[in-house]
Coordinates of C-alpha atoms in Angstrom, one line a residue:
Chain A
M10 CA 0.8 13.3 6.8
Q11 CA -2.4 12.7 8.6
R12 CA -4.2 15.4 6.6
R13 CA -5.8 13.5 3.8
G14 CA -8.7 15.8 2.8
T15 CA -9.4 15.7 -0.9
D16 CA -12.0 18.5 -0.8
D17 CA -11.3 21.6 -2.9
P18 CA -14.0 24.2 -2.0
S19 CA -12.7 26.8 -4.4
G20 CA -12.4 24.5 -7.4
L21 CA -8.9 26.1 -8.0
G22 CA -6.9 23.1 -6.9
V23 CA -6.0 24.6 -3.5
Y24 CA -6.8 21.4 -1.5
P25 CA -6.3 23.2 1.8
N26 CA -6.7 20.0 3.9
W27 CA -4.3 17.8 1.9
G28 CA -0.9 17.6 3.6
W29 CA 0.6 20.8 4.7
S30 CA 2.7 23.3 2.9
W31 CA 5.2 25.5 4.5
P32 CA 4.7 28.1 5.8
M33 CA 1.3 28.3 7.5
N34 CA -0.2 25.8 5.0
R35 CA -0.1 28.5 2.4
R36 CA -0.4 27.2 -1.2
V37 CA 0.6 30.2 -3.3
M38 CA 3.5 32.4 -2.1
Y39 CA 3.0 36.2 -2.4
N40 CA -0.7 35.6 -3.2
R41 CA -1.6 39.2 -2.3
A42 CA -0.2 39.9 -5.8
S43 CA -3.3 38.3 -7.3
C44 CA -5.3 41.4 -6.2
D45 CA -5.2 45.0 -7.5
V46 CA -4.2 47.9 -5.3
S47 CA -7.6 48.1 -3.6
G48 CA -7.4 44.4 -2.7
K49 CA -9.8 43.1 -5.3
P50 CA -8.8 39.9 -7.3
W51 CA -7.6 40.7 -10.8
D52 CA -9.5 37.7 -12.1
A53 CA -12.9 37.2 -10.5
S54 CA -13.0 33.6 -11.7
R55 CA -9.8 32.6 -10.0
K56 CA -9.9 34.3 -6.6
Q57 CA -7.0 33.4 -4.3
V58 CA -7.3 36.0 -1.5
W59 CA -9.0 39.4 -1.1
W60 CA -9.5 42.2 1.3
N61 CA -12.6 42.0 3.4
E62 CA -13.4 45.6 4.4
A63 CA -16.1 44.7 6.9
A64 CA -13.9 42.2 8.8
G65 CA -10.9 44.5 8.3
K66 CA -8.6 41.6 7.2
W67 CA -7.4 39.6 4.3
V68 CA -9.4 36.4 3.6
G69 CA -9.7 33.9 0.8
N70 CA -9.4 30.4 -0.6
D71 CA -5.7 30.3 0.4
V72 CA -3.9 31.5 3.5
P73 CA -3.0 35.1 2.7
D74 CA 0.8 35.6 2.4
F75 CA 0.5 39.1 3.9
K76 CA 0.0 41.0 7.1
P77 CA -3.6 39.9 7.6
D78 CA -4.9 43.2 8.9
S79 CA -3.0 45.5 6.6
N80 CA -5.5 47.8 4.8
P81 CA -4.8 48.2 1.1
K82 CA -5.0 52.0 1.7
D83 CA -1.7 51.6 3.6
H84 CA 0.0 50.4 0.4
M85 CA 2.0 47.6 1.8
G86 CA 3.6 45.8 -1.1
P87 CA 2.7 42.2 -1.8
F88 CA 6.3 40.9 -2.0
I89 CA 6.8 41.1 1.8
M90 CA 10.2 39.6 1.8
N91 CA 11.7 42.4 -0.3
P92 CA 12.3 45.8 1.3
E93 CA 10.6 47.6 -1.6
G94 CA 7.6 45.3 -1.4
V95 CA 7.4 44.6 -5.1
G96 CA 8.7 41.7 -7.2
R97 CA 12.1 41.8 -8.8
L98 CA 11.8 40.9 -12.4
F99 CA 15.2 42.2 -13.5
V100 CA 18.3 40.2 -12.6
P101 CA 21.3 42.5 -13.1
L102 CA 25.0 41.8 -13.7
G103 CA 24.4 38.8 -16.0
A104 CA 23.8 36.6 -12.9
V105 CA 21.4 34.5 -14.9
A106 CA 22.8 33.2 -18.3
D107 CA 19.4 33.6 -20.1
G108 CA 18.3 36.7 -18.1
P109 CA 17.8 39.5 -17.2
F110 CA 14.0 38.9 -17.5
P111 CA 12.1 35.7 -16.5
E112 CA 10.8 33.8 -19.5
H113 CA 8.8 30.7 -20.3
Y114 CA 10.4 28.3 -22.8
E115 CA 9.0 25.0 -23.9
P116 CA 11.2 21.9 -23.5
F117 CA 13.4 21.3 -26.5
E118 CA 11.1 18.5 -27.6
S119 CA 7.5 19.7 -27.0
P120 CA 4.2 18.7 -28.4
V121 CA 3.2 22.3 -28.9
P122 CA 5.0 25.5 -29.9
N123 CA 5.5 28.1 -27.2
P124 CA 2.1 29.9 -26.8
L125 CA 3.9 33.1 -25.8
H126 CA 6.1 33.3 -28.9
P127 CA 5.9 30.4 -31.3
N128 CA 8.9 31.7 -33.4
Q129 CA 11.3 31.2 -30.4
S130 CA 9.7 28.2 -28.8
T131 CA 12.8 27.0 -26.8
N132 CA 15.6 28.5 -24.9
P133 CA 18.1 29.8 -27.5
I134 CA 21.2 29.3 -25.3
V135 CA 20.7 25.7 -24.0
K136 CA 23.8 23.6 -24.2
K137 CA 23.7 20.8 -26.7
F138 CA 26.2 18.2 -27.9
K139 CA 26.9 17.9 -31.5
T140 CA 27.3 14.2 -32.0
A141 CA 25.4 12.0 -34.4
M142 CA 23.3 10.8 -31.4
D143 CA 22.0 14.3 -30.7
K144 CA 18.9 14.2 -32.8
Y145 CA 15.6 15.7 -32.0
G146 CA 12.1 14.7 -32.8
T147 CA 9.0 16.7 -33.6
P148 CA 5.3 15.9 -33.5
A149 CA 5.3 16.2 -37.3
D150 CA 7.7 13.2 -37.4
G151 CA 5.3 11.2 -35.4
F152 CA 6.9 11.8 -32.0
N153 CA 3.6 12.9 -30.4
I154 CA 3.7 11.3 -27.0
V155 CA 5.3 13.1 -24.0
C156 CA 7.7 10.9 -22.1
T157 CA 9.1 11.5 -18.6
T158 CA 11.6 9.5 -16.5
Y159 CA 11.7 9.1 -12.7
R160 CA 12.8 6.9 -9.9
L161 CA 11.0 4.4 -7.5
T162 CA 11.2 4.2 -3.7
E163 CA 12.1 0.6 -4.1
H164 CA 15.4 1.3 -6.0
Y165 CA 18.3 3.6 -5.6
H166 CA 19.7 5.0 -8.9
Y167 CA 21.4 2.2 -10.8
W168 CA 23.0 0.5 -7.8
T169 CA 20.2 -1.6 -6.3
K170 CA 19.6 -3.7 -9.4
N171 CA 22.4 -5.9 -8.0
N172 CA 20.7 -6.3 -4.6
P173 CA 18.4 -9.4 -4.5
M174 CA 16.1 -7.7 -2.0
N175 CA 15.4 -4.7 -4.1
V176 CA 15.2 -6.8 -7.3
Q177 CA 12.5 -8.9 -5.6
L178 CA 10.5 -5.8 -4.8
V179 CA 10.5 -4.5 -8.4
P180 CA 12.2 -7.1 -10.6
E181 CA 12.0 -5.6 -14.1
P182 CA 11.9 -2.3 -15.9
F183 CA 8.4 -1.1 -17.1
V184 CA 6.7 1.7 -18.9
E185 CA 3.7 3.4 -17.3
I186 CA 1.0 4.0 -19.9
P187 CA -2.4 5.8 -19.4
E188 CA -5.4 3.5 -19.8
E189 CA -6.8 5.4 -22.7
L190 CA -3.6 5.3 -24.7
A191 CA -3.2 1.6 -24.0
R192 CA -6.7 1.0 -25.3
E193 CA -6.0 3.0 -28.4
K194 CA -2.8 1.0 -29.1
G195 CA -4.2 -2.4 -28.1
I196 CA -1.7 -2.7 -25.3
N197 CA -2.4 -4.9 -22.3
G198 CA -0.7 -4.8 -19.0
G199 CA 2.5 -6.9 -19.1
D200 CA 2.8 -6.8 -22.9
K201 CA 6.3 -5.8 -24.2
V202 CA 6.2 -2.3 -25.7
K203 CA 8.8 -0.4 -27.7
V204 CA 9.4 3.3 -26.9
T205 CA 11.2 5.1 -29.7
S206 CA 12.7 8.6 -29.5
A207 CA 14.7 10.4 -32.2
R208 CA 17.8 8.9 -30.5
A209 CA 17.1 5.4 -29.4
E210 CA 14.7 2.6 -28.7
Y211 CA 13.7 1.1 -25.4
V212 CA 11.8 -2.2 -24.9
A213 CA 10.1 -3.0 -21.5
K214 CA 6.8 -4.4 -20.2
A215 CA 3.8 -2.1 -20.1
M216 CA 2.1 -1.1 -16.9
V217 CA -1.4 0.2 -17.8
T218 CA -2.5 2.7 -15.2
K219 CA -5.3 5.1 -14.3
R220 CA -2.8 7.3 -12.5
I221 CA -1.5 9.1 -15.6
K222 CA -4.3 11.1 -17.3
A223 CA -4.5 12.3 -20.8
M224 CA -3.9 16.1 -21.1
K225 CA -5.6 18.6 -23.3
I226 CA -2.9 20.8 -24.8
D227 CA -3.9 23.5 -27.3
G228 CA -7.2 21.7 -27.8
K229 CA -5.5 18.4 -28.6
T230 CA -5.5 15.2 -26.5
T231 CA -1.9 14.6 -25.6
Y232 CA -0.7 11.5 -23.7
Q233 CA 2.2 11.1 -21.3
I234 CA 4.1 7.9 -20.5
G235 CA 6.6 7.4 -17.7
I236 CA 9.7 5.2 -17.4
P237 CA 11.5 4.5 -14.1
I238 CA 15.2 4.6 -14.9
H239 CA 16.7 2.0 -12.6
W240 CA 17.7 -0.7 -15.1
G241 CA 20.2 -1.3 -17.9
Y242 CA 23.8 -2.3 -18.4
R243 CA 24.4 -5.0 -15.7
G244 CA 22.3 -6.3 -12.8
I245 CA 20.7 -9.4 -11.6
A246 CA 17.8 -9.4 -14.1
E247 CA 20.1 -8.1 -16.9
D248 CA 22.7 -10.8 -16.3
E249 CA 20.1 -13.5 -16.3
G250 CA 18.9 -12.2 -19.7
K251 CA 15.4 -11.4 -18.3
T252 CA 15.5 -7.8 -19.3
A253 CA 17.2 -5.7 -22.0
K254 CA 20.5 -4.0 -21.1
D255 CA 19.3 -0.7 -22.5
L256 CA 19.2 2.4 -20.4
A257 CA 16.1 4.6 -20.2
N258 CA 18.3 7.7 -20.6
E259 CA 19.4 6.6 -24.1
L260 CA 15.9 7.9 -25.0
S261 CA 16.2 11.3 -23.4
P262 CA 17.9 14.3 -25.0
S263 CA 21.2 15.7 -23.7
V264 CA 19.9 19.2 -23.7
I265 CA 21.5 21.2 -20.8
D266 CA 19.9 24.1 -19.1
P267 CA 22.3 27.1 -19.2
N268 CA 22.0 28.0 -15.5
A269 CA 21.7 24.9 -13.3
H270 CA 23.1 22.6 -16.0
T271 CA 20.3 20.2 -15.5
P272 CA 19.7 17.9 -18.4
E273 CA 16.2 17.8 -19.9
F274 CA 15.5 14.1 -19.0
K275 CA 12.0 14.8 -17.6
G276 CA 10.2 15.9 -20.8
F277 CA 10.8 14.7 -24.3
L278 CA 8.9 13.2 -27.2
V279 CA 8.5 9.5 -28.2
K280 CA 6.5 7.0 -30.2
L281 CA 4.9 4.0 -28.6
E282 CA 4.1 0.6 -30.1
K283 CA 3.6 -3.0 -29.1
A284 CA 7.0 -4.8 -29.4
Chain B
M17 CA 4.7 -10.9 27.6
S18 CA 3.0 -14.1 28.6
D19 CA 6.2 -14.9 30.4
R20 CA 6.1 -11.8 32.4
K21 CA 2.5 -12.5 33.4
T22 CA 3.5 -16.0 34.6
L23 CA 6.2 -14.7 36.9
Q24 CA 3.9 -12.0 38.4
T25 CA 3.6 -12.4 42.2
E26 CA 0.1 -13.3 43.3
Q27 CA 0.6 -14.2 47.0
I28 CA 3.3 -13.5 49.5
S29 CA 3.6 -15.4 52.8
G30 CA 3.4 -13.4 56.0
H31 CA 2.9 -10.1 54.1
P32 CA 0.6 -7.5 55.6
G33 CA -1.7 -5.8 53.1
P34 CA -2.2 -6.4 49.4
V35 CA 0.5 -7.8 47.2
P36 CA 2.4 -4.9 45.6
G37 CA 1.6 -4.4 41.9
M38 CA -1.5 -6.6 42.0
G39 CA -4.2 -5.2 39.8
M40 CA -1.8 -2.6 38.5
Q41 CA -0.6 -4.5 35.4
R42 CA -2.8 -4.0 32.4
D43 CA -4.1 -6.8 30.3
L44 CA -1.4 -6.9 27.7
E45 CA -3.3 -7.9 24.7
V46 CA -1.2 -6.5 21.8
C47 CA -2.4 -5.0 18.6
K48 CA -1.0 -3.7 15.3
L49 CA -2.8 -0.7 13.9
I50 CA -2.5 0.0 10.1
D51 CA -3.7 3.4 9.0
T52 CA -4.2 2.8 5.2
T53 CA -4.8 6.5 4.7
T54 CA -1.2 7.5 5.5
C55 CA 0.5 4.5 3.8
I56 CA 2.6 5.6 0.9
G57 CA 3.4 2.1 -0.4
C58 CA 7.1 2.3 0.1
K59 CA 7.4 -1.4 1.0
A60 CA 9.9 -0.7 3.9
C61 CA 7.7 -3.0 6.0
E62 CA 8.1 -5.8 3.4
V63 CA 11.9 -5.5 3.5
A64 CA 12.0 -5.3 7.3
C65 CA 9.9 -8.5 7.5
V66 CA 12.2 -10.4 5.1
E67 CA 15.3 -9.2 6.9
W68 CA 14.2 -9.8 10.5
N69 CA 12.8 -13.2 9.8
D70 CA 15.7 -14.1 7.5
L71 CA 13.3 -15.2 4.7
P72 CA 14.9 -16.5 1.5
F73 CA 14.5 -14.6 -1.7
Q74 CA 12.5 -15.8 -4.6
P75 CA 12.4 -14.5 -8.1
T76 CA 9.4 -12.3 -8.9
T77 CA 8.0 -11.2 -12.3
F78 CA 6.5 -7.9 -13.2
D79 CA 2.7 -8.2 -13.3
N80 CA 1.3 -4.8 -14.3
T81 CA 1.4 -3.5 -10.8
Y82 CA 3.6 -2.0 -8.1
Q83 CA 2.7 -4.9 -5.9
T84 CA 5.6 -7.2 -5.2
M85 CA 3.7 -10.5 -5.8
P86 CA 0.1 -11.5 -6.1
E87 CA -0.3 -13.0 -2.6
T88 CA 1.7 -13.5 0.5
N89 CA 4.0 -16.5 0.3
W90 CA 5.6 -19.0 2.7
N91 CA 8.7 -16.9 2.5
Y92 CA 6.9 -13.5 2.2
W93 CA 4.6 -12.8 5.1
N94 CA 4.0 -9.1 4.6
L95 CA 2.7 -7.7 1.3
I96 CA 1.3 -4.3 0.4
K97 CA -1.6 -4.7 -1.9
F98 CA -2.1 -1.9 -4.4
R99 CA -5.4 -1.1 -6.0
E100 CA -6.4 1.9 -8.3
H101 CA -9.9 2.8 -7.3
V102 CA -12.2 5.3 -9.1
R103 CA -14.6 7.0 -6.7
D104 CA -18.2 7.8 -7.5
D105 CA -17.2 11.5 -8.1
G106 CA -14.6 10.4 -10.7
T107 CA -11.6 11.0 -8.6
L108 CA -8.9 8.4 -8.3
M109 CA -7.5 6.8 -5.2
W110 CA -4.5 4.6 -5.1
L111 CA -5.3 2.3 -2.2
M112 CA -2.5 0.5 -0.4
R113 CA -3.2 -2.1 2.2
K114 CA -0.5 -4.0 4.1
D115 CA -1.6 -7.6 4.1
Q116 CA -0.4 -10.1 6.7
C117 CA -1.8 -12.4 9.4
M118 CA -4.6 -10.7 11.2
H119 CA -4.1 -12.7 14.5
C120 CA -7.8 -13.3 15.0
A121 CA -9.2 -13.7 18.5
D122 CA -11.1 -16.7 17.1
P123 CA -8.5 -18.1 14.6
G124 CA -9.8 -20.2 11.8
C125 CA -6.4 -21.8 11.2
L126 CA -6.3 -23.0 14.8
A127 CA -9.9 -24.3 14.6
A128 CA -9.0 -26.2 11.4
C129 CA -5.7 -27.6 12.6
P130 CA -5.7 -31.3 13.6
A131 CA -2.1 -31.5 14.7
D132 CA -1.4 -31.2 18.4
G133 CA 0.5 -28.0 19.2
A134 CA 1.1 -26.9 15.6
I135 CA -0.8 -23.7 16.1
V136 CA -0.9 -21.8 19.4
K137 CA -2.6 -18.6 20.5
Y138 CA -0.8 -16.7 23.2
A139 CA -2.5 -14.7 25.9
N140 CA -1.3 -11.5 24.2
G141 CA -3.3 -12.4 21.1
I142 CA -0.5 -13.6 18.8
V143 CA -1.4 -16.7 16.8
D144 CA 1.8 -18.6 16.1
F145 CA 2.6 -21.6 14.0
Q146 CA 5.0 -24.2 15.5
Q147 CA 6.5 -25.8 12.4
E148 CA 8.0 -28.7 14.3
N149 CA 4.5 -29.9 15.1
C150 CA 3.0 -29.1 11.7
I151 CA 2.0 -32.2 9.7
G152 CA 1.5 -30.3 6.4
C153 CA -2.1 -31.1 5.9
E154 CA -2.9 -27.5 4.8
F155 CA -6.3 -27.4 6.6
C156 CA -5.2 -24.1 8.2
I157 CA -5.0 -22.6 4.7
S158 CA -8.6 -23.4 4.0
G159 CA -9.6 -22.4 7.5
C160 CA -8.2 -18.9 7.2
P161 CA -10.7 -16.3 6.0
F162 CA -7.9 -13.9 4.9
N163 CA -5.9 -16.3 2.7
I164 CA -2.7 -15.9 4.8
P165 CA -0.9 -19.2 5.7
K166 CA 1.2 -20.6 2.8
F167 CA 2.6 -24.1 2.2
N168 CA 6.3 -24.7 1.5
P169 CA 6.4 -27.8 -0.7
A170 CA 10.1 -28.3 0.1
T171 CA 9.7 -28.6 3.9
K172 CA 6.0 -29.7 3.8
K173 CA 5.2 -27.1 6.5
V174 CA 3.0 -24.0 6.6
Y175 CA 4.3 -20.5 7.4
K176 CA 2.9 -17.1 8.1
C177 CA 3.5 -13.8 10.0
T178 CA 4.3 -14.3 13.7
L179 CA 3.6 -10.7 14.6
C180 CA 7.3 -10.9 15.5
S181 CA 6.5 -12.9 18.6
D182 CA 10.2 -13.2 19.3
R183 CA 10.6 -9.4 19.3
V184 CA 7.3 -8.7 21.2
G185 CA 8.3 -11.3 23.8
Q186 CA 11.3 -9.0 24.5
G187 CA 9.2 -5.9 24.7
L188 CA 10.0 -4.7 21.2
E189 CA 7.6 -3.7 18.4
P190 CA 7.3 -6.0 15.3
A191 CA 9.9 -5.3 12.6
C192 CA 7.4 -3.8 10.1
I193 CA 6.3 -1.2 12.7
K194 CA 9.9 -0.2 13.3
A195 CA 10.6 0.3 9.6
C196 CA 7.5 2.4 8.7
P197 CA 8.6 6.0 7.7
T198 CA 5.2 7.7 7.7
G199 CA 4.0 6.4 11.1
C200 CA 1.0 4.7 9.5
L201 CA 1.9 1.6 11.5
H202 CA 1.4 1.6 15.3
F203 CA 1.8 -1.1 17.9
G204 CA 0.5 -1.2 21.5
T205 CA -2.2 -2.7 23.5
K206 CA -5.5 -3.6 21.8
E207 CA -7.3 -1.1 24.0
D208 CA -4.9 1.8 23.1
M209 CA -4.8 0.9 19.4
K210 CA -8.6 0.8 19.2
L211 CA -8.8 4.3 20.8
L212 CA -6.1 5.6 18.5
A213 CA -7.9 4.1 15.4
E214 CA -11.3 5.4 16.4
R215 CA -9.8 8.9 16.9
R216 CA -8.1 8.8 13.5
A217 CA -11.3 7.6 11.8
K218 CA -13.2 10.4 13.5
Q219 CA -10.5 12.9 12.3
L220 CA -10.9 11.5 8.7
R221 CA -14.7 11.9 8.9
D222 CA -14.7 15.3 10.5
V223 CA -11.8 17.1 8.9
S224 CA -10.7 15.2 5.8
G225 CA -14.2 14.6 4.2
F226 CA -14.1 10.8 4.3
K227 CA -17.7 10.3 5.5
D228 CA -17.4 6.5 5.7
A229 CA -14.0 6.3 7.4
G230 CA -13.9 3.7 10.1
V231 CA -12.0 0.9 11.8
Y232 CA -11.8 -2.6 10.6
D233 CA -11.8 -5.1 13.5
P234 CA -14.2 -7.8 12.3
E235 CA -16.5 -9.2 15.0
S236 CA -17.2 -12.3 13.0
V237 CA -13.7 -13.7 14.0
G238 CA -13.9 -12.2 17.5
G239 CA -11.9 -9.1 16.6
T240 CA -8.4 -9.2 15.3
H241 CA -5.0 -8.2 16.7
V242 CA -4.2 -6.4 13.5
I243 CA -6.7 -3.6 12.8
Y244 CA -7.1 -1.1 9.9
V245 CA -8.2 2.4 9.5
L246 CA -10.0 2.6 6.2
H247 CA -11.2 5.6 4.2
D248 CA -14.3 3.6 3.4
A249 CA -15.1 1.1 6.1
Q250 CA -18.4 0.3 4.4
N251 CA -16.5 -1.3 1.5
P252 CA -13.4 -3.1 2.8
E253 CA -13.5 -5.3 -0.3
L254 CA -12.0 -2.3 -2.2
Y255 CA -8.8 -2.8 -0.3
A256 CA -7.7 -5.9 -2.4
G257 CA -10.6 -8.0 -1.2
L258 CA -10.5 -7.5 2.5
P259 CA -13.6 -9.5 3.5
K260 CA -16.5 -7.6 5.1
D261 CA -17.6 -10.4 7.3
P262 CA -14.7 -12.9 7.5
S263 CA -15.8 -16.3 8.7
I264 CA -14.4 -19.6 9.5
P265 CA -15.8 -22.3 7.2
F266 CA -18.7 -24.1 8.9
A267 CA -17.2 -27.5 8.4
Y268 CA -14.2 -26.6 10.5
K269 CA -16.3 -25.0 13.2
A270 CA -18.7 -27.9 13.2
W271 CA -15.9 -30.4 13.2
K272 CA -14.4 -29.4 16.5
S273 CA -17.4 -27.7 18.2
I274 CA -20.1 -30.2 17.1
F275 CA -18.9 -33.4 15.5
K276 CA -15.8 -34.0 17.6
P277 CA -17.7 -33.6 20.9
L278 CA -20.6 -35.6 19.6
G279 CA -18.3 -38.3 18.5
L280 CA -16.6 -38.3 21.9
I281 CA -20.0 -38.5 23.6
A282 CA -21.1 -41.3 21.3
A283 CA -17.9 -43.2 22.0
T284 CA -18.4 -42.6 25.8
L285 CA -22.0 -43.6 25.7
G286 CA -21.0 -46.7 23.8
F287 CA -18.5 -47.6 26.5
V288 CA -21.1 -46.9 29.2
G289 CA -23.6 -49.1 27.4
V290 CA -21.1 -51.9 27.3
V291 CA -20.5 -51.6 31.0
F292 CA -24.3 -51.5 31.8
H293 CA -24.8 -54.4 29.6
Y294 CA -22.2 -56.3 31.5
V295 CA -23.7 -55.4 34.9
F296 CA -27.3 -56.3 34.0
E297 CA -26.8 -59.0 31.5
G298 CA -23.5 -60.4 32.8
P299 CA -20.7 -61.7 30.7
K300 CA -21.4 -63.4 27.5
R301 CA -22.2 -67.0 28.2
E302 CA -21.3 -69.9 26.1
Q303 CA -24.5 -71.2 24.5
P304 CA -25.0 -75.1 24.4
E305 CA -25.1 -76.3 20.9
V306 CA -28.7 -77.0 20.0
P307 CA -29.2 -79.5 17.2
P308 CA -31.5 -78.2 14.5
R309 CA -35.0 -79.3 15.1
R310 CA -36.5 -81.7 12.7
P311 CA -39.8 -80.8 11.2
E312 CA -42.6 -82.8 12.8
P313 CA -44.4 -85.1 10.5
P314 CA -47.9 -84.0 9.5
A315 CA -50.6 -85.2 11.9
G316 CA -52.7 -87.0 9.3
R317 CA -49.8 -89.1 8.2
R318 CA -49.2 -90.5 11.7
E319 CA -52.7 -91.7 11.9
A320 CA -52.5 -93.3 8.6

């Protein structure tokens, strides 16, 4: 907690003096795998760790996740927690529903097609419901803003909207909007905004912030907005008619991951306008 | 703590040697240390303050920020102020500063207060308002360089953070300190907190790359009993307008340190003058009534 260093000497986003990551303040697990057999980084422009022959040990921008004095000639495998020393890419016996190989899929609603294989952009075996509410938006339909949902330290789930203390701390729902996007749409902090997904609409006040930055995805500027979920249905502010009774999760898609059954509430597409 | 000091034994009859414990007790000037670099803005201290002091709720409105309300209030003595700050290198910092009474060694509120006993400063450094003696003139509000005391129009009294003098008097830490989950709040003697703060600032300078990290304990109000560790001690204004050189308005200083004594001297001198006048001139005597003198006729006319 006391480690607040914002320096990043390697320029790779390692930030070795910010906080502490278990174990041994190591930022990337199995980082020996970023080197070839002789201990030289595969990508010279993104060096994590490497073998220093003169010093006889592993050094680098990160803390080596490896026996520090193990010469590459000894052929110790980088995946030190597996007896065979190499990664396990294959998950046998159907233990993973969408296995046996690891794969990257885009969220069901994504601003870009999957760069690995655009023809199968999303997971083919996600669970979906087949009601009239289960509609999905695409950037071509104008849903070109990424939306995420999250919680605040001041509230607990949907319970504390009935507790005056918590309501005093954060009284109303809001939508966090990056400064650049707000400027583009003519939105000022505190204005009511309408967020529309393929499924529902959500109206709340705008919080214009520098904390969410625009992203460059596939060469295009893409914005992300964020909605804390704690309001809706009944609560102190809702009963007094101060805020809408809508739930943020009416916006999000009921797309269920086939292994952990986690719904895809953290990444979907919306439109944003002044209400 | 002041109580404990009062009951400390100073002399013992018929006792050989020194009084046990004399000179052992430290000067218990208390201090709250706020390390803004490890505050996460969770507002647990705000809730603890409202709970311990049994402060009534008031409705708030969303105002484009995570901050609970724009300023501290008569029923909200502890407020984290949030500021988004872009540094010169383009990186962003979300600054969070817990705002409350600073418990100045030279309190502007106390200097400004005309009511007998409405504001007291304890030997341990706590500046406390005694609402039963408050006359609601609000001079303390304009005397405070940190914009802390707030007026309650319903009771016509002014309120602010007490540094939990009720808890501290019993040897406990203030409620906000107890609630802090990151350990960014510390409480102890002024001496210890100064040391801890300086050590933390040095750590930030040496290890974390904050070259201007330092301690905020402004000399212009004689030091405070709430001190901050800041990433950038050169620019305390960044932390929601923390004044670089807080000062008590001259009028208030002048009032009690110049004009009031001068007035008293003038009044005393006036009385002394009256006494001396009596001694040397005697009492005021009744003057015989003198008839108005007639103008004498011109000389030439008499002759004529």
